[in-house]
Short mmCIF file of C-alpha atoms in Angstrom, two decimals:
data_model
loop_
_atom_site.label_atom_id
_atom_site.label_comp_id
_atom_site.label_asym_id
_atom_site.label_seq_id
_atom_site.Cartn_x
_atom_site.Cartn_y
_atom_site.Cartn_z
CA MET A 1 -35.79 34.63 29.44
CA GLY A 2 -37.22 35.91 26.21
CA GLU A 3 -39.46 33.85 23.91
CA GLN A 4 -37.35 31.73 21.29
CA LYS A 5 -37.22 33.88 18.47
CA PRO A 6 -38.46 32.36 15.06
CA GLY A 7 -35.65 31.29 12.74
CA LEU A 8 -34.39 32.85 9.46
CA GLU A 9 -32.46 30.76 6.92
CA VAL A 10 -31.37 31.09 3.58
CA CYS A 11 -31.58 28.28 0.85
CA LEU A 12 -29.18 29.18 -1.85
CA SER A 13 -30.89 26.99 -4.89
CA PRO A 14 -34.12 25.21 -5.68
CA ALA A 15 -32.26 21.86 -5.34
CA LEU A 16 -32.10 22.36 -1.71
CA LEU A 17 -35.20 23.41 -0.66
CA HIS A 18 -35.94 19.84 0.71
CA LEU A 19 -33.76 20.15 3.24
CA TYR A 20 -36.12 23.33 4.66
CA ASP A 21 -39.46 23.28 6.32
CA VAL A 22 -41.23 24.74 4.15
CA LYS A 23 -44.33 24.07 5.53
CA ASN A 24 -43.98 25.72 8.65
CA SER A 25 -42.16 28.94 7.27
CA ILE A 26 -42.92 32.07 5.05
CA VAL A 27 -41.32 31.48 1.94
CA VAL A 28 -39.76 34.86 0.29
CA ILE A 29 -39.08 33.77 -3.51
CA ILE A 30 -36.14 35.91 -4.89
CA ASP A 31 -35.07 36.24 -8.54
CA VAL A 32 -33.22 39.51 -8.62
CA LEU A 33 -32.63 39.74 -11.73
CA ARG A 34 -35.46 39.75 -13.10
CA ALA A 35 -38.56 38.49 -12.45
CA THR A 36 -39.36 39.55 -8.73
CA SER A 37 -38.06 43.01 -9.49
CA THR A 38 -40.36 43.28 -12.59
CA ILE A 39 -43.14 41.67 -10.14
CA CYS A 40 -43.15 44.48 -7.79
CA THR A 41 -42.57 46.99 -10.39
CA VAL A 42 -46.11 45.99 -12.35
CA LEU A 43 -47.77 46.00 -8.93
CA TYR A 44 -46.59 49.35 -7.76
CA ASN A 45 -47.39 50.60 -10.97
CA GLY A 46 -51.02 49.50 -10.58
CA ALA A 47 -51.23 46.16 -12.04
CA SER A 48 -54.35 44.50 -10.58
CA ARG A 49 -52.07 41.17 -10.71
CA VAL A 50 -49.43 38.93 -11.72
CA ILE A 51 -50.00 35.20 -12.52
CA PRO A 52 -47.08 33.49 -12.73
CA VAL A 53 -46.65 30.28 -15.13
CA ALA A 54 -43.81 27.97 -15.50
CA THR A 55 -44.26 27.46 -19.85
CA VAL A 56 -44.93 30.06 -22.52
CA PRO A 57 -47.90 27.64 -23.87
CA GLU A 58 -49.50 28.21 -20.56
CA CYS A 59 -49.18 31.98 -20.60
CA VAL A 60 -50.32 32.26 -23.88
CA SER A 61 -53.49 29.83 -23.04
CA ILE A 62 -53.99 31.95 -20.18
CA GLY A 63 -53.90 35.16 -21.56
CA ALA A 64 -55.94 34.42 -24.73
CA GLN A 65 -58.59 33.31 -22.01
CA LEU A 66 -58.40 36.32 -20.11
CA GLY A 67 -58.54 38.71 -22.99
CA GLU A 68 -57.61 42.11 -23.97
CA ASN A 69 -57.27 43.08 -20.29
CA ALA A 70 -53.96 40.55 -19.89
CA ILE A 71 -50.55 41.18 -21.12
CA THR A 72 -48.42 37.90 -21.63
CA ALA A 73 -44.71 38.26 -21.12
CA GLY A 74 -41.57 36.48 -20.57
CA GLU A 75 -38.04 35.90 -22.20
CA ARG A 76 -36.06 32.64 -23.37
CA ASP A 77 -32.26 33.03 -23.90
CA GLY A 78 -32.71 37.17 -23.43
CA LYS A 79 -35.62 37.62 -26.01
CA ILE A 80 -38.92 37.94 -25.84
CA ALA A 81 -40.32 34.20 -26.03
CA GLU A 82 -42.38 33.37 -29.21
CA GLY A 83 -45.99 33.99 -29.25
CA LEU A 84 -45.82 36.57 -26.22
CA LEU A 85 -45.79 40.41 -26.51
CA HIS A 86 -43.49 41.56 -23.76
CA GLY A 87 -39.98 40.72 -21.96
CA ASN A 88 -38.84 40.80 -18.28
CA SER A 89 -37.57 44.20 -17.93
CA PRO A 90 -39.08 46.24 -15.25
CA PHE A 91 -39.20 49.64 -18.04
CA GLU A 92 -41.46 48.21 -20.27
CA TYR A 93 -44.29 48.40 -17.60
CA PRO A 94 -44.70 51.87 -16.59
CA ARG A 95 -48.06 52.85 -15.03
CA GLU A 96 -49.73 54.23 -18.03
CA PHE A 97 -49.30 50.73 -19.65
CA ILE A 98 -49.87 48.37 -16.87
CA GLN A 99 -52.47 50.00 -14.77
CA ASP A 100 -55.53 47.48 -13.64
CA LYS A 101 -54.40 45.04 -16.01
CA THR A 102 -53.04 41.53 -15.56
CA LEU A 103 -49.32 40.35 -16.04
CA VAL A 104 -49.22 36.65 -17.20
CA LEU A 105 -45.59 36.10 -16.40
CA THR A 106 -43.32 32.71 -17.34
CA THR A 107 -39.74 32.69 -15.91
CA THR A 108 -37.94 29.62 -15.70
CA ASN A 109 -36.19 29.59 -12.25
CA GLY A 110 -38.51 32.15 -10.38
CA THR A 111 -41.93 30.37 -11.23
CA LYS A 112 -40.39 26.96 -10.54
CA LEU A 113 -39.25 27.91 -6.80
CA LEU A 114 -42.42 29.17 -6.26
CA HIS A 115 -44.53 25.94 -7.24
CA MET A 116 -41.95 24.28 -5.01
CA ALA A 117 -42.93 26.76 -2.32
CA LYS A 118 -46.60 26.09 -2.24
CA ASP A 119 -47.17 24.82 0.91
CA ALA A 120 -45.56 27.17 2.78
CA ILE A 121 -47.17 29.65 5.42
CA ALA A 122 -47.25 32.38 3.08
CA ILE A 123 -45.19 32.97 -0.16
CA ILE A 124 -43.91 36.65 -1.22
CA THR A 125 -41.43 37.54 -3.73
CA GLY A 126 -38.47 39.59 -2.80
CA SER A 127 -35.99 41.82 -4.51
CA PHE A 128 -34.11 45.15 -4.02
CA PRO A 129 -36.86 47.43 -5.42
CA ASN A 130 -39.26 46.20 -2.62
CA ILE A 131 -36.70 45.11 -0.06
CA SER A 132 -38.19 47.43 2.81
CA ALA A 133 -41.65 46.14 2.17
CA VAL A 134 -40.41 42.83 2.57
CA CYS A 135 -38.39 43.22 5.86
CA ASP A 136 -41.40 45.16 7.44
CA TYR A 137 -43.22 42.21 6.59
CA LEU A 138 -41.50 39.31 7.69
CA VAL A 139 -40.43 41.20 10.85
CA ALA A 140 -44.30 42.01 11.66
CA GLN A 141 -45.26 38.29 11.24
CA GLY A 142 -42.80 36.85 13.68
CA LYS A 143 -42.92 33.73 12.17
CA PRO A 144 -39.75 31.33 11.02
CA VAL A 145 -38.53 32.60 7.62
CA ILE A 146 -36.69 30.90 4.37
CA LEU A 147 -35.27 33.18 2.24
CA GLY A 148 -35.33 31.19 -0.97
CA CYS A 149 -33.30 32.23 -4.27
CA ALA A 150 -34.38 31.34 -7.43
CA ALA A 151 -30.66 30.61 -8.93
CA TRP A 152 -30.32 30.12 -12.40
CA LYS A 153 -30.46 26.20 -13.30
CA ASP A 154 -30.92 25.42 -9.94
CA ARG A 155 -26.69 26.93 -10.00
CA VAL A 156 -26.22 29.40 -6.57
CA ASN A 157 -26.34 33.07 -7.95
CA MET A 158 -24.71 36.52 -6.87
CA GLU A 159 -27.81 38.36 -7.25
CA ASP A 160 -30.11 36.80 -5.47
CA THR A 161 -27.64 35.71 -2.76
CA LEU A 162 -27.00 39.28 -1.93
CA PHE A 163 -30.63 40.01 -2.08
CA ALA A 164 -30.88 37.26 0.87
CA GLY A 165 -27.96 38.63 3.13
CA ALA A 166 -29.35 42.39 2.52
CA VAL A 167 -32.62 40.75 4.36
CA VAL A 168 -30.57 38.69 6.71
CA ASN A 169 -28.57 42.15 7.89
CA ARG A 170 -31.86 44.09 8.05
CA ILE A 171 -33.72 41.51 10.13
CA LYS A 172 -31.46 39.27 11.99
CA ASP A 173 -32.06 40.97 15.29
CA HIS A 174 -35.75 39.77 15.29
CA PHE A 175 -35.02 36.09 14.54
CA THR A 176 -32.59 33.15 15.49
CA VAL A 177 -30.09 32.70 12.59
CA ASP A 178 -28.81 29.27 12.84
CA CYS A 179 -28.07 28.70 9.15
CA ASP A 180 -24.40 28.96 7.68
CA SER A 181 -26.07 30.18 4.32
CA ALA A 182 -27.69 33.18 5.89
CA VAL A 183 -24.68 34.05 7.57
CA ALA A 184 -22.55 33.59 4.75
CA ALA A 185 -24.70 35.51 2.56
CA GLU A 186 -24.90 38.39 5.22
CA ALA A 187 -21.12 38.45 4.96
CA LEU A 188 -21.21 38.41 1.48
CA TYR A 189 -23.58 41.69 1.15
CA ILE A 190 -21.83 43.48 4.17
CA THR A 191 -18.41 43.31 2.02
CA SER A 192 -20.41 44.07 -1.76
CA LYS A 193 -22.65 47.16 -0.44
CA ASP A 194 -20.72 49.86 -0.83
CA ASN A 195 -19.35 48.59 -4.57
CA ILE A 196 -22.66 46.34 -5.16
CA HIS A 197 -22.22 47.20 -9.16
CA GLU A 198 -18.40 46.42 -9.15
CA VAL A 199 -19.37 43.04 -7.39
CA MET A 200 -22.31 41.96 -10.08
CA LYS A 201 -19.76 42.73 -12.93
CA GLN A 202 -17.90 39.20 -11.78
CA ALA A 203 -21.56 37.58 -11.62
CA SER A 204 -22.27 34.70 -14.51
CA HIS A 205 -25.95 36.39 -14.93
CA TYR A 206 -24.74 40.15 -15.31
CA LYS A 207 -22.41 39.05 -17.94
CA ARG A 208 -25.30 37.61 -19.84
CA LEU A 209 -27.47 40.57 -19.27
CA ALA A 210 -25.17 42.75 -19.93
CA LYS A 211 -24.34 40.91 -23.56
CA PHE A 212 -28.15 42.02 -24.32
CA GLY A 213 -27.34 45.74 -23.08
CA LEU A 214 -29.41 45.53 -20.10
CA GLU A 215 -27.13 47.94 -17.64
CA LYS A 216 -29.54 49.92 -16.61
CA ASP A 217 -32.34 46.82 -15.82
CA ILE A 218 -29.50 45.45 -13.70
CA ARG A 219 -28.80 48.61 -11.84
CA TYR A 220 -32.55 49.41 -11.52
CA CYS A 221 -33.08 45.48 -9.89
CA LEU A 222 -30.10 46.20 -7.22
CA THR A 223 -31.37 49.87 -5.84
CA PRO A 224 -33.61 49.33 -3.04
CA ASP A 225 -37.28 50.09 -2.34
CA GLY A 226 -37.57 51.40 -6.42
CA ALA A 227 -41.35 49.94 -6.24
CA ASN A 228 -41.86 49.39 -2.68
CA VAL A 229 -44.81 47.28 -2.74
CA LEU A 230 -45.47 43.62 -1.11
CA PRO A 231 -46.39 40.68 -3.76
CA ILE A 232 -48.22 38.12 -1.86
CA TYR A 233 -49.15 34.73 -3.71
CA ARG A 234 -52.62 33.41 -3.34
CA ASN A 235 -54.81 31.37 -5.63
CA GLY A 236 -52.06 31.31 -8.18
CA GLU A 237 -51.64 34.52 -8.75
CA LEU A 238 -49.44 37.84 -7.00
CA VAL A 239 -51.26 40.73 -5.76
CA ALA A 240 -49.98 43.74 -3.78
CA ALA A 241 -50.79 43.66 -0.24
CA GLU A 242 -53.20 46.26 1.07
CA MET B 1 -4.11 35.74 -27.62
CA GLY B 2 -3.22 33.29 -24.74
CA GLU B 3 -5.12 30.08 -24.81
CA GLN B 4 -8.12 29.36 -22.48
CA LYS B 5 -7.49 28.83 -19.07
CA PRO B 6 -9.19 26.24 -17.33
CA GLY B 7 -12.13 26.36 -15.27
CA LEU B 8 -12.08 26.99 -11.56
CA GLU B 9 -15.48 26.26 -9.83
CA VAL B 10 -17.08 25.98 -6.26
CA CYS B 11 -20.20 23.20 -5.74
CA LEU B 12 -21.08 24.57 -2.41
CA SER B 13 -23.29 20.88 -1.33
CA PRO B 14 -23.04 17.43 -2.53
CA ALA B 15 -27.09 18.20 -3.62
CA LEU B 16 -25.58 20.30 -6.34
CA LEU B 17 -22.70 18.29 -7.68
CA HIS B 18 -24.80 16.98 -10.70
CA LEU B 19 -24.76 20.50 -12.03
CA TYR B 20 -20.85 20.36 -12.54
CA ASP B 21 -19.08 18.77 -15.56
CA VAL B 22 -17.50 15.89 -12.84
CA LYS B 23 -16.04 13.61 -15.42
CA ASN B 24 -13.70 16.35 -16.75
CA SER B 25 -12.76 17.88 -13.63
CA ILE B 26 -10.24 17.45 -10.85
CA VAL B 27 -12.74 17.49 -7.76
CA VAL B 28 -11.11 18.59 -4.34
CA ILE B 29 -12.99 16.96 -1.55
CA ILE B 30 -13.34 19.41 1.74
CA ASP B 31 -14.62 18.43 4.99
CA VAL B 32 -12.69 20.66 7.08
CA LEU B 33 -14.36 19.53 10.18
CA ARG B 34 -12.88 17.55 10.44
CA ALA B 35 -12.11 14.64 8.00
CA THR B 36 -10.02 16.10 5.30
CA SER B 37 -8.11 17.98 8.07
CA THR B 38 -7.26 14.43 9.49
CA ILE B 39 -6.88 12.78 6.47
CA CYS B 40 -3.93 14.75 5.45
CA THR B 41 -2.69 14.97 8.96
CA VAL B 42 -2.61 11.21 9.02
CA LEU B 43 -0.93 10.63 5.90
CA TYR B 44 1.82 13.44 7.02
CA ASN B 45 2.23 11.43 9.92
CA GLY B 46 3.08 8.49 8.02
CA ALA B 47 0.08 6.65 7.91
CA SER B 48 0.29 4.18 4.62
CA ARG B 49 -3.03 5.07 3.50
CA VAL B 50 -6.72 5.77 4.44
CA ILE B 51 -9.86 3.84 3.58
CA PRO B 52 -12.34 6.35 3.40
CA VAL B 53 -15.80 4.10 3.86
CA ALA B 54 -19.48 5.02 3.96
CA THR B 55 -20.94 2.98 7.23
CA VAL B 56 -19.77 1.97 10.60
CA PRO B 57 -20.16 -1.57 9.57
CA GLU B 58 -18.21 -1.37 6.41
CA CYS B 59 -15.65 0.04 8.63
CA VAL B 60 -15.68 -2.62 11.08
CA SER B 61 -15.56 -5.19 8.35
CA ILE B 62 -12.48 -3.71 6.74
CA GLY B 63 -10.64 -3.12 9.63
CA ALA B 64 -11.09 -7.03 10.64
CA GLN B 65 -9.79 -8.15 7.19
CA LEU B 66 -6.56 -5.77 7.53
CA GLY B 67 -5.89 -7.13 10.80
CA GLU B 68 -3.52 -5.40 13.43
CA ASN B 69 -2.56 -2.94 11.03
CA ALA B 70 -5.36 -1.31 10.63
CA ILE B 71 -7.17 1.22 13.19
CA THR B 72 -10.89 1.75 12.56
CA ALA B 73 -12.01 5.28 13.29
CA GLY B 74 -15.52 6.94 13.03
CA GLU B 75 -17.90 9.03 14.80
CA ARG B 76 -21.44 9.56 14.86
CA ASP B 77 -23.19 12.39 16.62
CA GLY B 78 -19.92 13.58 17.92
CA LYS B 79 -18.67 10.25 19.92
CA ILE B 80 -16.79 7.38 18.87
CA ALA B 81 -19.14 4.88 16.43
CA GLU B 82 -20.02 1.57 18.10
CA GLY B 83 -17.43 -1.07 17.12
CA LEU B 84 -15.10 1.34 16.25
CA LEU B 85 -11.78 2.58 18.13
CA HIS B 86 -10.89 6.05 17.28
CA GLY B 87 -12.60 9.17 16.21
CA ASN B 88 -12.44 12.14 13.76
CA SER B 89 -9.86 14.38 15.76
CA PRO B 90 -6.25 14.90 14.22
CA PHE B 91 -4.65 14.84 17.33
CA GLU B 92 -5.42 11.37 18.03
CA TYR B 93 -2.99 10.56 15.38
CA PRO B 94 0.60 11.79 16.38
CA ARG B 95 3.34 9.90 14.25
CA GLU B 96 4.31 7.09 17.13
CA PHE B 97 0.93 5.89 16.88
CA ILE B 98 -0.15 6.30 13.07
CA GLN B 99 3.17 5.75 11.18
CA ASP B 100 2.83 2.44 8.78
CA LYS B 101 -0.60 1.93 9.94
CA THR B 102 -3.74 2.34 7.58
CA LEU B 103 -6.78 3.91 9.10
CA VAL B 104 -10.21 2.84 7.82
CA LEU B 105 -12.63 5.87 8.23
CA THR B 106 -15.84 6.27 8.17
CA THR B 107 -17.16 9.85 7.90
CA THR B 108 -20.94 10.75 6.65
CA ASN B 109 -20.53 13.80 4.68
CA GLY B 110 -17.21 13.61 2.99
CA THR B 111 -17.16 9.96 1.74
CA LYS B 112 -20.40 10.63 0.41
CA LEU B 113 -19.43 13.15 -1.97
CA LEU B 114 -15.88 10.73 -2.31
CA HIS B 115 -18.11 8.33 -3.77
CA MET B 116 -20.26 10.71 -5.83
CA ALA B 117 -16.99 12.50 -7.56
CA LYS B 118 -15.72 8.87 -8.68
CA ASP B 119 -15.75 9.23 -12.25
CA ALA B 120 -13.57 12.54 -11.83
CA ILE B 121 -9.87 13.00 -13.62
CA ALA B 122 -8.64 12.72 -10.26
CA ILE B 123 -9.93 13.18 -6.32
CA ILE B 124 -8.00 14.79 -3.85
CA THR B 125 -8.80 16.22 -0.34
CA GLY B 126 -8.54 19.64 0.66
CA SER B 127 -8.61 21.69 4.18
CA PHE B 128 -6.40 24.21 5.66
CA PRO B 129 -3.84 22.02 7.08
CA ASN B 130 -2.80 21.05 3.41
CA ILE B 131 -4.11 24.20 1.39
CA SER B 132 -0.74 24.81 -0.23
CA ALA B 133 -0.22 21.35 -1.46
CA VAL B 134 -3.98 21.54 -2.93
CA CYS B 135 -2.87 24.71 -4.19
CA ASP B 136 0.43 23.28 -5.53
CA TYR B 137 -1.17 20.41 -7.35
CA LEU B 138 -3.90 22.08 -9.00
CA VAL B 139 -1.73 24.66 -10.48
CA ALA B 140 0.77 22.38 -11.77
CA GLN B 141 -2.32 20.05 -13.37
CA GLY B 142 -3.51 22.84 -15.76
CA LYS B 143 -6.82 21.04 -15.30
CA PRO B 144 -10.46 22.33 -14.91
CA VAL B 145 -11.22 21.97 -10.97
CA ILE B 146 -14.13 21.55 -9.01
CA LEU B 147 -13.89 22.31 -5.20
CA GLY B 148 -16.47 19.99 -3.65
CA CYS B 149 -17.83 21.42 -0.26
CA ALA B 150 -18.87 18.22 1.50
CA ALA B 151 -21.04 20.24 3.44
CA TRP B 152 -23.51 19.19 6.67
CA LYS B 153 -26.51 16.65 5.31
CA ASP B 154 -26.63 18.89 2.19
CA ARG B 155 -26.86 22.04 3.82
CA VAL B 156 -24.10 24.46 2.71
CA ASN B 157 -21.76 25.20 5.56
CA MET B 158 -19.09 28.44 6.47
CA GLU B 159 -15.78 26.05 7.29
CA ASP B 160 -16.07 24.40 3.97
CA THR B 161 -17.30 27.56 2.02
CA LEU B 162 -14.47 29.19 3.55
CA PHE B 163 -11.47 26.70 2.65
CA ALA B 164 -12.85 26.73 -1.28
CA GLY B 165 -12.59 31.13 -1.00
CA ALA B 166 -9.31 30.32 0.25
CA VAL B 167 -8.39 28.04 -2.80
CA VAL B 168 -9.86 30.60 -5.22
CA ASN B 169 -8.04 33.36 -3.73
CA ARG B 170 -5.16 31.87 -4.02
CA ILE B 171 -4.89 30.06 -7.66
CA LYS B 172 -7.88 32.62 -9.38
CA ASP B 173 -5.10 33.68 -11.59
CA HIS B 174 -4.14 30.21 -13.41
CA PHE B 175 -7.69 29.75 -14.15
CA THR B 176 -10.93 30.91 -15.91
CA VAL B 177 -13.60 31.93 -12.69
CA ASP B 178 -16.85 31.59 -14.08
CA CYS B 179 -18.84 30.29 -11.24
CA ASP B 180 -21.08 32.69 -8.36
CA SER B 181 -20.22 30.22 -5.94
CA ALA B 182 -16.65 30.49 -6.41
CA VAL B 183 -16.96 34.46 -6.50
CA ALA B 184 -18.93 34.35 -3.28
CA ALA B 185 -17.00 32.19 -1.49
CA GLU B 186 -13.72 33.88 -2.19
CA ALA B 187 -15.83 37.58 -1.04
CA LEU B 188 -16.79 35.21 2.37
CA TYR B 189 -12.75 34.45 2.85
CA ILE B 190 -11.38 37.66 2.13
CA THR B 191 -13.59 39.35 4.35
CA SER B 192 -13.13 36.62 6.90
CA LYS B 193 -9.67 35.57 7.03
CA ASP B 194 -8.15 38.13 9.35
CA ASN B 195 -10.87 36.77 12.02
CA ILE B 196 -11.52 33.12 10.72
CA HIS B 197 -12.00 32.05 14.46
CA GLU B 198 -14.45 34.60 15.32
CA VAL B 199 -16.47 34.29 11.91
CA MET B 200 -16.68 30.53 12.59
CA LYS B 201 -18.18 30.80 16.04
CA GLN B 202 -21.24 31.97 13.90
CA ALA B 203 -21.57 28.51 12.16
CA SER B 204 -23.52 25.81 12.99
CA HIS B 205 -20.85 23.17 12.74
CA TYR B 206 -18.79 25.24 15.13
CA LYS B 207 -21.61 25.16 18.15
CA ARG B 208 -22.14 21.45 17.42
CA LEU B 209 -18.43 20.81 17.84
CA ALA B 210 -17.73 23.37 20.83
CA LYS B 211 -20.37 21.30 22.87
CA PHE B 212 -18.11 18.30 22.73
CA GLY B 213 -15.32 20.59 23.65
CA LEU B 214 -13.38 20.50 20.63
CA GLU B 215 -11.93 24.11 20.46
CA LYS B 216 -8.75 22.90 20.30
CA ASP B 217 -9.59 20.66 16.77
CA ILE B 218 -11.02 23.77 15.05
CA ARG B 219 -8.51 25.75 15.53
CA TYR B 220 -6.04 23.36 13.96
CA CYS B 221 -8.42 22.60 11.38
CA LEU B 222 -8.55 26.31 10.29
CA THR B 223 -5.13 26.81 10.27
CA PRO B 224 -2.80 26.77 6.97
CA ASP B 225 -0.40 24.07 6.22
CA GLY B 226 -0.02 22.32 9.74
CA ALA B 227 0.29 18.70 7.66
CA ASN B 228 0.88 19.88 4.16
CA VAL B 229 0.73 16.55 1.95
CA LEU B 230 -1.45 15.91 -0.55
CA PRO B 231 -3.74 12.79 -0.40
CA ILE B 232 -4.73 11.31 -3.60
CA TYR B 233 -7.73 8.89 -4.37
CA ARG B 234 -6.83 5.56 -5.90
CA ASN B 235 -8.10 2.13 -6.11
CA GLY B 236 -10.51 3.15 -2.93
CA GLU B 237 -7.85 4.24 -0.96
CA LEU B 238 -6.29 7.74 -0.10
CA VAL B 239 -2.50 7.99 -0.06
CA ALA B 240 0.18 10.70 0.18
CA ALA B 241 1.17 11.97 -3.65
CA GLU B 242 5.00 11.34 -3.74
#
């Protein structure tokens, strides 16, 4: 008889997080379109850190305190929020622009979930561009894991569920999966992975973003390992793990 | 240009129901293992009505008021609850036993959701044994639909999600599906339907019930149209639609 493997669970919406044992788990914050895809991208491109904040005024205020080394970013309803300088697209942050800078980023769904998970053993962010870094870390830690989907205003969404399913599919042999959301997310991923862009065209968020001409963003956010670093949350900021 | 079709949405847990417009929708209560499977079965077998109640004491008290024509039923932790006479298995209710009687049934997850949905246009119950009756009714009504999964203590479960997906798969051409949970549930159903019993063996509820030797119940509850009537909730009771 081997040791009991740690649990691997999927939480499909922040409104369900209270049902999970956050305190004794590593929580992966998943906000594929586009917060967590952009976070790993800016860290991959050399940003010193990302400070996630809940509101636009908080973003403005922290940006002002930090001075010229800080970039304030965030969108509301698909546009750069008033008072901020940049948006949520990973393509806004090439190395020559973001290296050694601090990104102060306000997003609604992802930031909310991150703050809800603050008592976890550890918090990291995940999305397709850094899926391998996420999976390697989770397997190496060997602790219980909650894959936390940021969802959309608490409604379950396709892209975060697909990513959670992709992670389950990759690392399940190292864990005990006794969670129907995890089994369902994996099944969804398996059946979608060979035509993930077509599947995503049925998703509500795809329709919202495509309206703004962001197909290129969507494609990048659904492609594995374009920015394969591991963002870890410590003392209010996300930094790339060594 | 045709008229806009009514919406078809899936709510994966009672903890998410507040995100949906219950008041302007028909709500289908889904508690496949086993409450809503048993409800359609007893009505199919001639019971005059089912009174769903939240607690065991309420079940005992209503049963006592109704006298010998009432059967009190309900389980807690897989056993007939103390003070009640029958359990949740559809096989406990053949026609020769249940015809013209009232079943007073207490179940935790399904009853809770039913009471939460009380302001809906109409409330019906659905499960594989009455899937055709459910689909025919929803298409005929032509109104917005919420497929409400009873889940397990608010945790998303496999069997209710699969049934919701099966309904989406059957009737989506008559509706507008702008709900990622519906798209995901349908994908899960499509990928599972040819080996639904195998898929269910990964489900947490399956493991709980199989411990009690209830594989026969599970098989019945996952098989279409064994008890094809439509239970409608009116004035605190479920009756078979004419």
